[in-house]
Amino acid sequence: MLKWRRKTEQPAVCDFPEQSHNVPAVPPVTLVYEYDRSDLHDHRMAAPAGSTVRINVGFLGEHVSYSEQQAAASLASSAAAVEIVGSGPGARWLAEAVARQLAEWRDHNAL
């Protein structure tokens, strides 16, 4: 699912000031790719490089499968920003596991 989120901190910029009366100013937007826990079972999912990824996991108890953790890390691997939204000990564990996996991949690729 794609979701648009508008950024309001910055004023709109027009590339062609001489035509600004003809071109409506559009505030900058960030494209956020949203996934939920069921998407973590489809290992073909991928987010575009440099995108923002939000993974909504809801309430997670203690158990998060290794394949879910790997799928979440894979989704996050090319993203510029990652948000894991949820509650419960499993959501925190998943966020920490994804951060560890991304750090391992980064260190491995730096060699």
Tab-separated table of C-alpha atoms in Angstrom:
chain	number	residue	atom	x	y	z
A	1	MET	CA	0.000	0.000	0.000
A	2	LEU	CA	1.333	3.456	-0.850
A	3	LYS	CA	0.611	6.445	1.303
A	4	TRP	CA	1.485	10.082	0.754
A	5	ARG	CA	2.639	12.201	3.668
A	6	ARG	CA	3.067	15.909	3.138
A	7	LYS	CA	5.978	17.737	4.703
A	8	THR	CA	4.941	21.177	5.860
A	9	GLU	CA	8.218	22.351	7.392
A	10	GLN	CA	9.586	23.669	4.113
A	11	PRO	CA	7.949	26.223	1.836
A	12	ALA	CA	7.047	25.183	-1.676
A	13	VAL	CA	9.694	25.891	-4.292
A	14	CYS	CA	9.007	26.794	-7.903
A	15	ASP	CA	11.750	25.866	-10.377
A	16	PHE	CA	10.672	28.480	-12.918
A	17	PRO	CA	10.026	31.793	-11.113
A	18	GLU	CA	9.195	33.572	-14.360
A	19	GLN	CA	6.267	31.161	-14.813
A	20	SER	CA	5.205	31.041	-11.183
A	21	HIS	CA	1.860	32.667	-11.957
A	22	ASN	CA	1.004	29.672	-14.182
A	23	VAL	CA	2.411	26.903	-11.995
A	24	PRO	CA	0.705	26.139	-8.696
A	25	ALA	CA	3.143	25.693	-5.823
A	26	VAL	CA	3.108	22.127	-4.534
A	27	PRO	CA	4.554	21.429	-1.112
A	28	PRO	CA	7.248	18.734	-1.009
A	29	VAL	CA	5.933	15.251	-0.298
A	30	THR	CA	7.485	12.079	1.014
A	31	LEU	CA	6.360	8.773	-0.378
A	32	VAL	CA	5.973	6.299	2.471
A	33	TYR	CA	5.731	2.602	1.664
A	34	GLU	CA	3.579	0.910	4.293
A	35	TYR	CA	3.594	-2.803	4.990
A	36	ASP	CA	1.925	-4.919	7.651
A	37	ARG	CA	2.905	-8.151	9.318
A	38	SER	CA	1.221	-10.301	6.658
A	39	ASP	CA	3.525	-8.722	4.049
A	40	LEU	CA	6.522	-10.151	5.910
A	41	HIS	CA	5.534	-13.602	4.648
A	42	ASP	CA	5.961	-12.540	1.011
A	43	HIS	CA	9.721	-12.498	0.479
A	44	ARG	CA	9.327	-10.916	-2.949
A	45	MET	CA	8.413	-7.575	-1.354
A	46	ALA	CA	10.966	-4.817	-1.884
A	47	ALA	CA	10.975	-1.097	-1.256
A	48	PRO	CA	12.636	1.294	-3.711
A	49	ALA	CA	16.092	2.566	-2.788
A	50	GLY	CA	16.045	5.716	-0.690
A	51	SER	CA	12.378	5.390	0.233
A	52	THR	CA	10.750	5.584	3.637
A	53	VAL	CA	9.404	2.269	4.908
A	54	ARG	CA	6.832	1.869	7.672
A	55	ILE	CA	6.084	-1.653	8.897
A	56	ASN	CA	2.910	-1.862	10.994
A	57	VAL	CA	3.105	-5.012	13.094
A	58	GLY	CA	0.328	-4.345	15.614
A	59	PHE	CA	0.711	-6.126	18.938
A	60	LEU	CA	3.451	-8.730	18.952
A	61	GLY	CA	3.915	-11.078	21.859
A	62	GLU	CA	7.216	-12.771	22.518
A	63	HIS	CA	7.320	-14.800	19.308
A	64	VAL	CA	8.583	-13.293	16.067
A	65	SER	CA	9.772	-15.790	13.496
A	66	TYR	CA	13.249	-15.639	12.025
A	67	SER	CA	11.760	-15.402	8.531
A	68	GLU	CA	9.681	-12.355	9.571
A	69	GLN	CA	12.802	-10.710	10.980
A	70	GLN	CA	14.755	-11.429	7.789
A	71	ALA	CA	11.899	-10.152	5.597
A	72	ALA	CA	11.640	-6.924	7.633
A	73	ALA	CA	15.402	-6.398	7.399
A	74	SER	CA	15.295	-7.055	3.666
A	75	LEU	CA	12.537	-4.457	3.216
A	76	ALA	CA	14.537	-1.976	5.280
A	77	SER	CA	17.875	-2.644	3.588
A	78	SER	CA	17.481	-0.139	0.751
A	79	ALA	CA	15.324	2.382	2.614
A	80	ALA	CA	16.522	5.808	3.704
A	81	ALA	CA	14.293	5.675	6.787
A	82	VAL	CA	12.539	2.822	8.550
A	83	GLU	CA	9.734	2.878	11.097
A	84	ILE	CA	8.502	-0.252	12.842
A	85	VAL	CA	5.167	0.574	14.442
A	86	GLY	CA	3.633	-1.739	17.001
A	87	SER	CA	3.380	-2.661	20.636
A	88	GLY	CA	4.372	-5.514	22.851
A	89	PRO	CA	7.753	-7.100	23.484
A	90	GLY	CA	7.854	-8.679	20.024
A	91	ALA	CA	7.617	-5.296	18.271
A	92	ARG	CA	10.582	-3.971	20.226
A	93	TRP	CA	12.526	-7.178	19.602
A	94	LEU	CA	11.782	-6.956	15.869
A	95	ALA	CA	12.998	-3.341	15.696
A	96	GLU	CA	16.221	-4.245	17.516
A	97	ALA	CA	16.754	-7.354	15.370
A	98	VAL	CA	16.288	-5.365	12.154
A	99	ALA	CA	18.773	-2.729	13.368
A	100	ARG	CA	21.323	-5.454	14.205
A	101	GLN	CA	20.831	-7.174	10.839
A	102	LEU	CA	21.251	-3.910	8.921
A	103	ALA	CA	24.441	-3.125	10.878
A	104	GLU	CA	25.826	-6.598	10.096
A	105	TRP	CA	25.058	-6.207	6.387
A	106	ARG	CA	26.599	-2.721	6.358
A	107	ASP	CA	29.769	-3.974	8.069
A	108	HIS	CA	29.981	-6.972	5.733
A	109	ASN	CA	29.588	-4.776	2.642
A	110	ALA	CA	32.281	-2.398	3.921
A	111	LEU	CA	34.894	-5.180	3.825
